[in-house]
CSV table of C-alpha atoms and ligand atoms in Angstrom, one decimal:
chain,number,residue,atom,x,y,z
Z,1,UNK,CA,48.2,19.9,152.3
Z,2,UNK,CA,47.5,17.4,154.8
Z,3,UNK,CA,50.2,15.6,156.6
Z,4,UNK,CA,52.6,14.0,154.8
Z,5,UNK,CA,54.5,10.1,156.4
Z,6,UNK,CA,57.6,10.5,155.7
Z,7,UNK,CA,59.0,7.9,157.4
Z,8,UNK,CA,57.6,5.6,159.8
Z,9,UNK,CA,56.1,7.5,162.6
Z,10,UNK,CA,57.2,10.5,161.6
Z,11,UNK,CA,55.0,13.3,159.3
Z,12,UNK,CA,55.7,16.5,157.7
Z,13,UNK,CA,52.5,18.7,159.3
Z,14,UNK,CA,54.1,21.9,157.9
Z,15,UNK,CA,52.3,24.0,155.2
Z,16,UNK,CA,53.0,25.0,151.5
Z,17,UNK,CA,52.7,29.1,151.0
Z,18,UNK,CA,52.1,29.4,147.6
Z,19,UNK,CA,51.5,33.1,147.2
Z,20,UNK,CA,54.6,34.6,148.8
Z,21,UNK,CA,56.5,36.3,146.0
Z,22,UNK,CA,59.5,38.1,148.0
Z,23,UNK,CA,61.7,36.9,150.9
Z,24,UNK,CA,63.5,39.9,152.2
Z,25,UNK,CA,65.0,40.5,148.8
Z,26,UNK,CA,64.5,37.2,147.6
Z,27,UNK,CA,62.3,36.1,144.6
Z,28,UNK,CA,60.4,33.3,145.9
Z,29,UNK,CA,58.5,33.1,142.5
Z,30,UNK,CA,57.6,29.5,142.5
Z,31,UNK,CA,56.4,30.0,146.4
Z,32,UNK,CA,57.9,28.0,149.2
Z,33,UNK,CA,57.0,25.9,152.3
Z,34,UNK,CA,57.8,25.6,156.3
Z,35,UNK,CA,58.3,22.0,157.1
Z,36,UNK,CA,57.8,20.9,160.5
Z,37,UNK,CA,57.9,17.5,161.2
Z,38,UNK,CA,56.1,15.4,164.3
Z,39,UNK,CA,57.5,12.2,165.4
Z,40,UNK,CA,55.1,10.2,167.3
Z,41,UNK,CA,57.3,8.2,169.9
Z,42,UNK,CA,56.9,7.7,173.6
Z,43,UNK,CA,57.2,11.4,173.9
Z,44,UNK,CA,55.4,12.9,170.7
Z,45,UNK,CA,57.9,15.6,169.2
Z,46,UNK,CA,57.3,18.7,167.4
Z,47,UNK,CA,60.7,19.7,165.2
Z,48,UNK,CA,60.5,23.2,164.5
Z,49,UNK,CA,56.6,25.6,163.8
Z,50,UNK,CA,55.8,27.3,160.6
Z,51,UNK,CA,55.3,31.2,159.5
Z,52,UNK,CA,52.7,33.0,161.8
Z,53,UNK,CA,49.7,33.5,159.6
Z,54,UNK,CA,50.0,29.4,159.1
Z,55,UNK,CA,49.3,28.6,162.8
Z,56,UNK,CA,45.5,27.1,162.4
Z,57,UNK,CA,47.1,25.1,159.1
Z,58,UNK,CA,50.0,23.8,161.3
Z,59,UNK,CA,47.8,22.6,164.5
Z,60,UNK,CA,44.8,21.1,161.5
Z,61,UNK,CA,47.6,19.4,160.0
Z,62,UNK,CA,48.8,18.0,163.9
Z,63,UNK,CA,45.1,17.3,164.9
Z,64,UNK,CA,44.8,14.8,161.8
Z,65,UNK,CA,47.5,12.7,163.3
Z,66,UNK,CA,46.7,13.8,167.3
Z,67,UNK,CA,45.6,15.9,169.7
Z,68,UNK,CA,48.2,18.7,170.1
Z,69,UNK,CA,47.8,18.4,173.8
Z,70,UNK,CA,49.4,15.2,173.1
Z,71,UNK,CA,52.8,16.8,172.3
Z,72,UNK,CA,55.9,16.5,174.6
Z,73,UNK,CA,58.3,18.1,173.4
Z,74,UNK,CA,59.2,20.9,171.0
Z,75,UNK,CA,62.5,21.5,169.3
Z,76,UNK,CA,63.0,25.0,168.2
Z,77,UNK,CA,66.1,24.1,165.6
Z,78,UNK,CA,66.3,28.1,164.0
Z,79,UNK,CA,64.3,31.5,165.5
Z,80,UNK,CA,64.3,32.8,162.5
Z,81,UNK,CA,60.0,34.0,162.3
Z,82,UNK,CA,59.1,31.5,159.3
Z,83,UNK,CA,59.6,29.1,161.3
Z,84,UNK,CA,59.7,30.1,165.1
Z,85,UNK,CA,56.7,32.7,164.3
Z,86,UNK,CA,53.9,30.7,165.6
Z,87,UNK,CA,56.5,28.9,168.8
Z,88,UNK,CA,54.3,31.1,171.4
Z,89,UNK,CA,50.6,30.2,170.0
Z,90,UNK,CA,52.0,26.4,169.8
Z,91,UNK,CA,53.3,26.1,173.7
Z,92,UNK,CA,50.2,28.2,174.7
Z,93,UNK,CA,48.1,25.0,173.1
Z,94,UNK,CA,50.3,22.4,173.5
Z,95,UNK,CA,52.1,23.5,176.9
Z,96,UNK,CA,54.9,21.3,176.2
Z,97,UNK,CA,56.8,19.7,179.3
Z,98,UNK,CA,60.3,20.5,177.0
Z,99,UNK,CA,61.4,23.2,174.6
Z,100,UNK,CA,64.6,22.3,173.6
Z,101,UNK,CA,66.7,24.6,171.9
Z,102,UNK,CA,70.9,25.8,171.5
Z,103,UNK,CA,71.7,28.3,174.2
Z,104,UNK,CA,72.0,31.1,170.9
Z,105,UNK,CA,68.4,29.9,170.2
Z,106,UNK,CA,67.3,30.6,174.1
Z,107,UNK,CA,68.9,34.4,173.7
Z,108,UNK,CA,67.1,35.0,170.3
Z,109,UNK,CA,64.1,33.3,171.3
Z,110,UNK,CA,64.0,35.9,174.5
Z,111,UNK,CA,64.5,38.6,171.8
Z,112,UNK,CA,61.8,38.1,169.9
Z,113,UNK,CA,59.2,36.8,172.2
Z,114,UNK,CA,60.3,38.4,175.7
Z,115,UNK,CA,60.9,36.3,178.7
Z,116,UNK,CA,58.3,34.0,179.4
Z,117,UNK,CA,57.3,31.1,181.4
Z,118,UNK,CA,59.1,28.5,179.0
Z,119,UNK,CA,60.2,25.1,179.9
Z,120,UNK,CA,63.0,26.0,177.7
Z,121,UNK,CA,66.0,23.6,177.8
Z,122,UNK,CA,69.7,24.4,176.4
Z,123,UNK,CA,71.2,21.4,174.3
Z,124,UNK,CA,74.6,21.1,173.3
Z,125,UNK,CA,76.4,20.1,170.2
Z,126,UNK,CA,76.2,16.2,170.3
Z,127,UNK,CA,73.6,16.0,172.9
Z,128,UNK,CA,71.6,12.9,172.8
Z,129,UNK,CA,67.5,13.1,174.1
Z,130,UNK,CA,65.6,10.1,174.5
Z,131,UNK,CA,62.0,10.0,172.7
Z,132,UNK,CA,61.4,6.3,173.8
Z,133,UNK,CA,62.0,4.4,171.0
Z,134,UNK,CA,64.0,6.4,169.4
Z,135,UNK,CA,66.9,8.9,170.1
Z,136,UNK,CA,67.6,12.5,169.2
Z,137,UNK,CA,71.3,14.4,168.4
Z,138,UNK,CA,71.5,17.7,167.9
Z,139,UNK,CA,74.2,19.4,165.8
Z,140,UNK,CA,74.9,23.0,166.5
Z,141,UNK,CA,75.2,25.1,163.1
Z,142,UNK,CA,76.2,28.3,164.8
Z,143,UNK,CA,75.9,30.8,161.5
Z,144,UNK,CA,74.3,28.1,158.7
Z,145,UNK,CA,72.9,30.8,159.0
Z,146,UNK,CA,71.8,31.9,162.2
Z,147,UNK,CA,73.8,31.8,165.9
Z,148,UNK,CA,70.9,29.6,166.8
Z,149,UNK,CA,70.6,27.3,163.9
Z,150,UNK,CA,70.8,23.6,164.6
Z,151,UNK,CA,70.1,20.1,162.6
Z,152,UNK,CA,68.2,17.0,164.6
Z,153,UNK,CA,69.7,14.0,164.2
Z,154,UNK,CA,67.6,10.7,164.4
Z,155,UNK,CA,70.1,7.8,164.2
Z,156,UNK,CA,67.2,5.6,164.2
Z,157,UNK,CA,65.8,6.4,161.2
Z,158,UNK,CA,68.8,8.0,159.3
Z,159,UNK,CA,67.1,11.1,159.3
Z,160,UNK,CA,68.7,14.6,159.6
Z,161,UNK,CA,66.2,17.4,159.8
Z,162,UNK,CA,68.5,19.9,158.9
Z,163,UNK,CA,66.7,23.4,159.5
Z,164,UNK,CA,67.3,25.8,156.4
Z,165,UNK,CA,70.2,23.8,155.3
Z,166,UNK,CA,69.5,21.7,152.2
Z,167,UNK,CA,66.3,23.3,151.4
Z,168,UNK,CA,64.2,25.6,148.5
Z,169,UNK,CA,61.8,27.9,148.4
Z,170,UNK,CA,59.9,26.1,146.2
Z,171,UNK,CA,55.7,25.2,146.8
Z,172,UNK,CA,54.6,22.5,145.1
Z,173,UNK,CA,52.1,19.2,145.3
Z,174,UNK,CA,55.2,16.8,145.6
Z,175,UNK,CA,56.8,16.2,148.9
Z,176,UNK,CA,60.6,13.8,148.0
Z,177,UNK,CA,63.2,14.1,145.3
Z,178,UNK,CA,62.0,11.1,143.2
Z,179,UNK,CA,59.2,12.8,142.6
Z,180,UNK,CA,60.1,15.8,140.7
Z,181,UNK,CA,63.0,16.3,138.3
Z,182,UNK,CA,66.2,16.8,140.0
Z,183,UNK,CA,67.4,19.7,137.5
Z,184,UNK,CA,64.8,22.0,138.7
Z,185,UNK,CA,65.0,20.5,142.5
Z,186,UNK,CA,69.4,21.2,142.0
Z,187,UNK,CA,68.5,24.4,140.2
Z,188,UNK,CA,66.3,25.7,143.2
Z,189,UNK,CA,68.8,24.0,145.6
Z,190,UNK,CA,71.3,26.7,144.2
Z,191,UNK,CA,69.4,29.5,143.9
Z,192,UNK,CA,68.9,29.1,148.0
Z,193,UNK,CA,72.1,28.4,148.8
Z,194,UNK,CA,73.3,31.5,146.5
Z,195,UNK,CA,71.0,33.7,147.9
Z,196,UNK,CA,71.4,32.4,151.6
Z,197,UNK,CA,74.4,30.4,152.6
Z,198,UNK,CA,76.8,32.2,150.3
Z,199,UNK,CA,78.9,34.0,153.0
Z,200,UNK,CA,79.2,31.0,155.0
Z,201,UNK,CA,80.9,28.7,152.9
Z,202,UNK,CA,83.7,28.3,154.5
Z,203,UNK,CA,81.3,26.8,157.2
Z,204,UNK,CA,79.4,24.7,155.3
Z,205,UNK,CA,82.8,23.1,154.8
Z,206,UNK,CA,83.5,22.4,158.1
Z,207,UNK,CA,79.9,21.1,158.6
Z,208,UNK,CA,80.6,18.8,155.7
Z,209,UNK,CA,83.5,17.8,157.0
Z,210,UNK,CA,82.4,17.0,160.2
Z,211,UNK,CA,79.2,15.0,158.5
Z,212,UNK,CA,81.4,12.9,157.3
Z,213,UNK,CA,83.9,12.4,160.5
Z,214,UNK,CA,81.3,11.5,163.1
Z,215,UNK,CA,80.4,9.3,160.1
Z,216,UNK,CA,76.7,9.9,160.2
Z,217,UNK,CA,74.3,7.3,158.7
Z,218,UNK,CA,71.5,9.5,156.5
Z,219,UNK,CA,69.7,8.4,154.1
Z,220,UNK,CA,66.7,11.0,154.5
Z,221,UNK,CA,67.8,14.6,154.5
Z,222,UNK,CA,64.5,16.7,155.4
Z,223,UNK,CA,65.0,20.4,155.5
Z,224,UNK,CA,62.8,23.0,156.7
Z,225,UNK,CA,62.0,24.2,152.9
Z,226,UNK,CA,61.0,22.7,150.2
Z,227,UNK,CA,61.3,18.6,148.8
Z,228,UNK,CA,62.9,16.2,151.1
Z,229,UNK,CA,65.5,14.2,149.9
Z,230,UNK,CA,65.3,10.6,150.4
Z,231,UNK,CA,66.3,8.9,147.2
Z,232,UNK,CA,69.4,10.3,147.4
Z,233,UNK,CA,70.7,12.8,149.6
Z,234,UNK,CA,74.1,12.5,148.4
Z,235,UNK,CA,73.2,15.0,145.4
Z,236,UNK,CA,72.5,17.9,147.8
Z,237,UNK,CA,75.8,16.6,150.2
Z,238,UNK,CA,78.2,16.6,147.1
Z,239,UNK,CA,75.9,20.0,145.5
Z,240,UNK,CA,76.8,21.5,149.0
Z,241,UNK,CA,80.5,20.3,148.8
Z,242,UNK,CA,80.8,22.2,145.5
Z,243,UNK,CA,78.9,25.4,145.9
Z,244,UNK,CA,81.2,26.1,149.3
Z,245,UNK,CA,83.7,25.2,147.6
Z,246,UNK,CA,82.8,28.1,145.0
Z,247,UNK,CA,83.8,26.3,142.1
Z,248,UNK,CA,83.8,28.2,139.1
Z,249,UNK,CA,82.5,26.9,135.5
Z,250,UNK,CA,84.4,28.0,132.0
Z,251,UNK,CA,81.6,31.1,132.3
Z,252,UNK,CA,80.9,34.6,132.5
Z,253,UNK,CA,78.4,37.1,133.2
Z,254,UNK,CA,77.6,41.1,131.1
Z,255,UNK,CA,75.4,42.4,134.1
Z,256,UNK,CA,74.7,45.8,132.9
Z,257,UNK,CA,71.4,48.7,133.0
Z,258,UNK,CA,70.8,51.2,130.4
Z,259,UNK,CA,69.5,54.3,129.4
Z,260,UNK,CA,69.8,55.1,126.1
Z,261,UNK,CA,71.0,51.6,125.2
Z,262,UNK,CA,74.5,52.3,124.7
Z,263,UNK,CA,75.7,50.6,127.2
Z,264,UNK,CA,73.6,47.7,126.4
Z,265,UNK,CA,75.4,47.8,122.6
Z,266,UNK,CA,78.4,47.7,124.8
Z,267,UNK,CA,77.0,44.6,126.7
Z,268,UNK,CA,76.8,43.0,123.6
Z,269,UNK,CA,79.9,43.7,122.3
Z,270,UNK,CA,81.3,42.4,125.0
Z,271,UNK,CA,79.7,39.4,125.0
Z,272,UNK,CA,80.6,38.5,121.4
Z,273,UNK,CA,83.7,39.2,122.6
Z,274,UNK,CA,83.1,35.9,125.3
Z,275,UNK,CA,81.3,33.8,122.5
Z,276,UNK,CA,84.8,34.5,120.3
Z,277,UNK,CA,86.8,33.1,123.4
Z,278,UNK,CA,84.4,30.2,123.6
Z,279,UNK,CA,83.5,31.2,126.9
Z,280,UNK,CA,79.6,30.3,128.2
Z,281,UNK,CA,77.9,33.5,129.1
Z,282,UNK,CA,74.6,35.1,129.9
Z,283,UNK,CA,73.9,38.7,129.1
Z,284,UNK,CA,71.7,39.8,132.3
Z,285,UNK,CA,69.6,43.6,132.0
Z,286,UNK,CA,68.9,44.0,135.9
Z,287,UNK,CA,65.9,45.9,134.2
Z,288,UNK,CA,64.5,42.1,133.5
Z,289,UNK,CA,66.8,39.8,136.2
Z,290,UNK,CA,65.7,39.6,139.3
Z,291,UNK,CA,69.0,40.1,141.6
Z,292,UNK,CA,68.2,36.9,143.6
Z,293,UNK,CA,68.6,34.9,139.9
Z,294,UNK,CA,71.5,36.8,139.0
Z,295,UNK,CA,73.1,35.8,142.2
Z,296,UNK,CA,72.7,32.1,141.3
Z,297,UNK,CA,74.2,32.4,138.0
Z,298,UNK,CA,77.0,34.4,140.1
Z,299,UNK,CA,77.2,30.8,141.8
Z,300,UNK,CA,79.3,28.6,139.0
Z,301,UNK,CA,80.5,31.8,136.8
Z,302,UNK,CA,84.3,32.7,136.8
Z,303,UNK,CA,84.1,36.2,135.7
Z,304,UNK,CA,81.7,39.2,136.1
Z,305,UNK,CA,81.3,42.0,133.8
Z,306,UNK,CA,79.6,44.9,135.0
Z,307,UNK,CA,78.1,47.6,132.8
Z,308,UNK,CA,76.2,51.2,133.5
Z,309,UNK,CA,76.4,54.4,132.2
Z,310,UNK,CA,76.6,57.2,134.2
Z,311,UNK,CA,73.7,59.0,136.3
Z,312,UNK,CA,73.7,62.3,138.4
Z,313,UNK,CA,77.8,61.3,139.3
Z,314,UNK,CA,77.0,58.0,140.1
Z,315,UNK,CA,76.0,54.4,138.6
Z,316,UNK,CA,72.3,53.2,138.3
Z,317,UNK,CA,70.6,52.6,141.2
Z,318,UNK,CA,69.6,49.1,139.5
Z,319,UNK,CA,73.9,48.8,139.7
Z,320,UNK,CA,73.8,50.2,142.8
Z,321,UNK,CA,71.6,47.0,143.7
Z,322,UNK,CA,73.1,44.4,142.7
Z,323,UNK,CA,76.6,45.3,143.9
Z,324,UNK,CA,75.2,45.8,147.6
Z,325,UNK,CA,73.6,42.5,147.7
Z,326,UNK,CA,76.4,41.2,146.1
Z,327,UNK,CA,78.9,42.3,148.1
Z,328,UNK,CA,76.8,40.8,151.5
Z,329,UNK,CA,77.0,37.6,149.9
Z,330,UNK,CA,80.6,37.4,149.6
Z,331,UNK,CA,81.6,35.5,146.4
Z,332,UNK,CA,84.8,33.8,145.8
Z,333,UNK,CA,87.5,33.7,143.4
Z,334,UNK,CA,85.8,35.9,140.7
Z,335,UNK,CA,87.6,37.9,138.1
Z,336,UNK,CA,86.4,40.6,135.7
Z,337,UNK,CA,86.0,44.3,134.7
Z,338,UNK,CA,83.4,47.1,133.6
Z,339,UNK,CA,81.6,49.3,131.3
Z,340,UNK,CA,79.8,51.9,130.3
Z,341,UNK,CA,78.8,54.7,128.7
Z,342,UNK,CA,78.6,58.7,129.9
Z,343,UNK,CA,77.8,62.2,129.0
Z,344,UNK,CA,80.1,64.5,130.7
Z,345,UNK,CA,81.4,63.4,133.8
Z,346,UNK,CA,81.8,59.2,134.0
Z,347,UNK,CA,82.2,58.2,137.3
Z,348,UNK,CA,80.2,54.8,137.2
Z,349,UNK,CA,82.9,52.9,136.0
Z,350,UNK,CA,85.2,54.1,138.3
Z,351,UNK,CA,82.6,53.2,140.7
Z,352,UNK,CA,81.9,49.8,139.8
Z,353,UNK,CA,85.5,49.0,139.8
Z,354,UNK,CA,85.9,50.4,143.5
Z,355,UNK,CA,82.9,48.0,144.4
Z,356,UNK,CA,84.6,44.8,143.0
Z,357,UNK,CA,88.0,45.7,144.6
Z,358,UNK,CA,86.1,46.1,147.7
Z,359,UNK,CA,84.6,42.8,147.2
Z,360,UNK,CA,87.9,41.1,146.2
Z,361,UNK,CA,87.0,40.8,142.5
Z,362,UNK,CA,90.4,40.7,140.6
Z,363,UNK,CA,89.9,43.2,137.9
Z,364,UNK,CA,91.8,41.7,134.7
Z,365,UNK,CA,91.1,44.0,132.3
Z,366,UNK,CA,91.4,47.8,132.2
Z,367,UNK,CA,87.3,48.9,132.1
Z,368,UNK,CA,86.2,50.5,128.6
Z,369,UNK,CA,84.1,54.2,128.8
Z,370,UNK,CA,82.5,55.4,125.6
Z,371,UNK,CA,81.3,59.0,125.1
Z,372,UNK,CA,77.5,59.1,124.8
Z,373,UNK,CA,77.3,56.5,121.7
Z,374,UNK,CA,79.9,53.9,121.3
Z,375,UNK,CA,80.9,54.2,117.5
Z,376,UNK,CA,82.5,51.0,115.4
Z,377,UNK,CA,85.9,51.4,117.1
Z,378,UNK,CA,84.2,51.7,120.8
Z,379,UNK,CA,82.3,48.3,120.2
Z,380,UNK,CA,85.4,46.9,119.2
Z,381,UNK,CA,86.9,47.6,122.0
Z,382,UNK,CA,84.4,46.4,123.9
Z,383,UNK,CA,84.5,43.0,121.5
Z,384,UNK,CA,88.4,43.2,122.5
Z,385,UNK,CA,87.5,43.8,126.3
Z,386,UNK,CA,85.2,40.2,126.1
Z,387,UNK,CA,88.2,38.9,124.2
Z,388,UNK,CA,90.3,39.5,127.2
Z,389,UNK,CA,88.1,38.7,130.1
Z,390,UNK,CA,87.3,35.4,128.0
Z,391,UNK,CA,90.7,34.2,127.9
Z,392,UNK,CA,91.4,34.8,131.5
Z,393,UNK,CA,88.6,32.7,132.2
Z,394,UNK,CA,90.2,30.0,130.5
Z,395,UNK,CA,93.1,30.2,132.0
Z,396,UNK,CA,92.0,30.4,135.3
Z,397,UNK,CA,89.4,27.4,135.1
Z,398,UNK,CA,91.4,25.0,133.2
D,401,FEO,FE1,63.8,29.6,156.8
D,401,FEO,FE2,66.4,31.2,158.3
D,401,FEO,O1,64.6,30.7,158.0
């Protein structure tokens, strides 16, 4: 990629990674990128570095527009190391009179990169730097979703570089919002914030809210991730608005594993069960699911379903899973029950249900276990339990 204008003065000199497959637990199956963006004022500004092993494409990509000796300043907006991770190699080359970071940011950097002789400066929250012709504000983000993460503010152009905020992992050729179709961009934008800004919600509120009070002027939203919004930001703003607002849709989800496929009959029957109700549902093996996809569809459901039979005492580890890295994410308002088949002891329903109450998942209907094979009148309880879960559904979405 070489740098990208993306407004006047100002490039994108980050890098596309299209190879990376997993991010800590995350499918990144369509790859991702690490913006960082140079704005070439009086004092020539570097906002934020890329992932280590990109450091020669992130200094190619600066030398096409100037000599990174040439740089001022750089703003460390988040630590974490896909974007932070080449921050030493870049103030060895470019020895910058300014790194300007929140004070969380100062700690962490110190964590990860020892104390060194930085020309690190602490910003506040509303701190305004001069760049000449144009100004900076920084907007602390304490938890969205680091202590250290921040958004740069340039009033000048109406553009918010807003650190992992807003953004995808998602690599392609295509740099803004007009330029690819805004299902996938949405359906990426929710996967990330699913996967990533989840438990902080109730922040992303406030942030929102506080967007909105200081009334700020954007009309470029440019995220450390993926596309950059600039024909209209206001679909990832009110996206943002609804996702933290964890705003269920009329829809449910049969997350189950299997060994002998009885559970997965159950599964089915339960589903029918939904489809009766007239409930949307997806029917989600965590054999074939990657968790990171379930947990988008966990997004805009109302009620989740689980289903496994019973190993050594215990649920499937694939259950096992999904319920841990559910439960970090901290969903909202859900509803639902379990499933599942056993031999001779039974306890993974009784496990499943103690992980839902534990992540405040109201169970509505009793759970259904079947003895080794469910048999016409075990399906059709499970059809009944579907029945059940679909109509509370209803009622609680309408
Ligand atoms: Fe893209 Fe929190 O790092």
């Amino acid at each position: 990629m070489a740098p990208i204008p993306i407004k006047d003065k100002i490039f994108n000199v980050g890098v596309v990674d299209w190879n990376i497959r997993d991010f800590h637990g995350y499918s990144t199956y369509k790859g991702t990128t690490y913006n960082a963006y140079l704005v070439m004022d009086d004092k020539i500004t570097l906002f934020d570095t890329v992932k280590k092993p990109f450091k020669s494409d992130l200094l190619h990509h600066i030398r096409a527009i100037t000599d990174p000796q040439n740089i001022d300043y750089l703003v460390v907006n988040h630590v974490e190391m896909d974007h932070s991770g080449c921050v030493p190699e870049i103030i060895e080359a470019v020895r910058p009179q300014k790194v300007f970071c929140s004070a969380m940011a100062k700690k962490a950097l110190e964590a990860h990169y020892g104390s060194r002789d930085w020309p690190l400066e602490v910003v506040q929250n509303g701190q305004e730097i001069s760049l000449g012709q144009r100004t900076v504000r920084f907007l602390e983000t304490r938890m969205l979703h680091w202590p250290d993460s921040m958004f740069s503010y340039l009033p000048q152009d109406k553009l918010l570089i807003s650190s992992d905020a807003f953004g995808q992992h998602w690599a392609t050729s295509e740099t803004f919002d007009d330029q690819v179709p805004l299902s996938e961009l949405l359906r990426h934008a929710a996967k990330y914030y699913a996967n990533i800004l989840l438990p902080y919600s109730p922040l992303v509120q406030k942030l929102l809210a506080a967007v909105t009070e200081i009334k700020l002027d954007i009309d470029m939203i440019a995220p450390d991730h993926g596309i950059i919004w600039r024909s209209d930001p206001k679909a990832i703003l009110d996206a943002y608005d609804t996702w933290s607002l964890q705003k269920a849709q009329r829809k449910a989800l049969v997350i189950y594993d299997t060994m002998w496929q009885s559970t997965e009959k159950m599964a089915h029957a339960v589903a029918s069960g939904l489809a009766e109700e007239g409930v949307a549902y997806k029917v989600l093996n965590l054999k074939h699911n990657h968790r990171s996809d379930i947990l988008t569809e966990v997004l805009d459901s109302k009620a989740l379903i689980f289903g496994s039979p019973t190993l050594n005492n215990g649920m499937l580890p694939t259950m096992a899973d999904i319920l841990c890295y559910m439960k970090g994410l901290k969903p909202m308002g859900k509803i639902g029950s379990a499933f599942g088949s056993y031999g001779w002891s039974g306890e993974a329903v009784k496990d499943m249900v103690r992980w839902m109450e534990e992540m405040k998942i109201e169970v509505v209907e009793p759970p259904v276990r079947v003895q080794y094979v469910p048999n016409h009148e075990a399906l059709a309880q499970c059809v009944e339990l579907g029945r059940r879960v679909g109509r509370a559904v209803k009622e609680r979405t309408a």
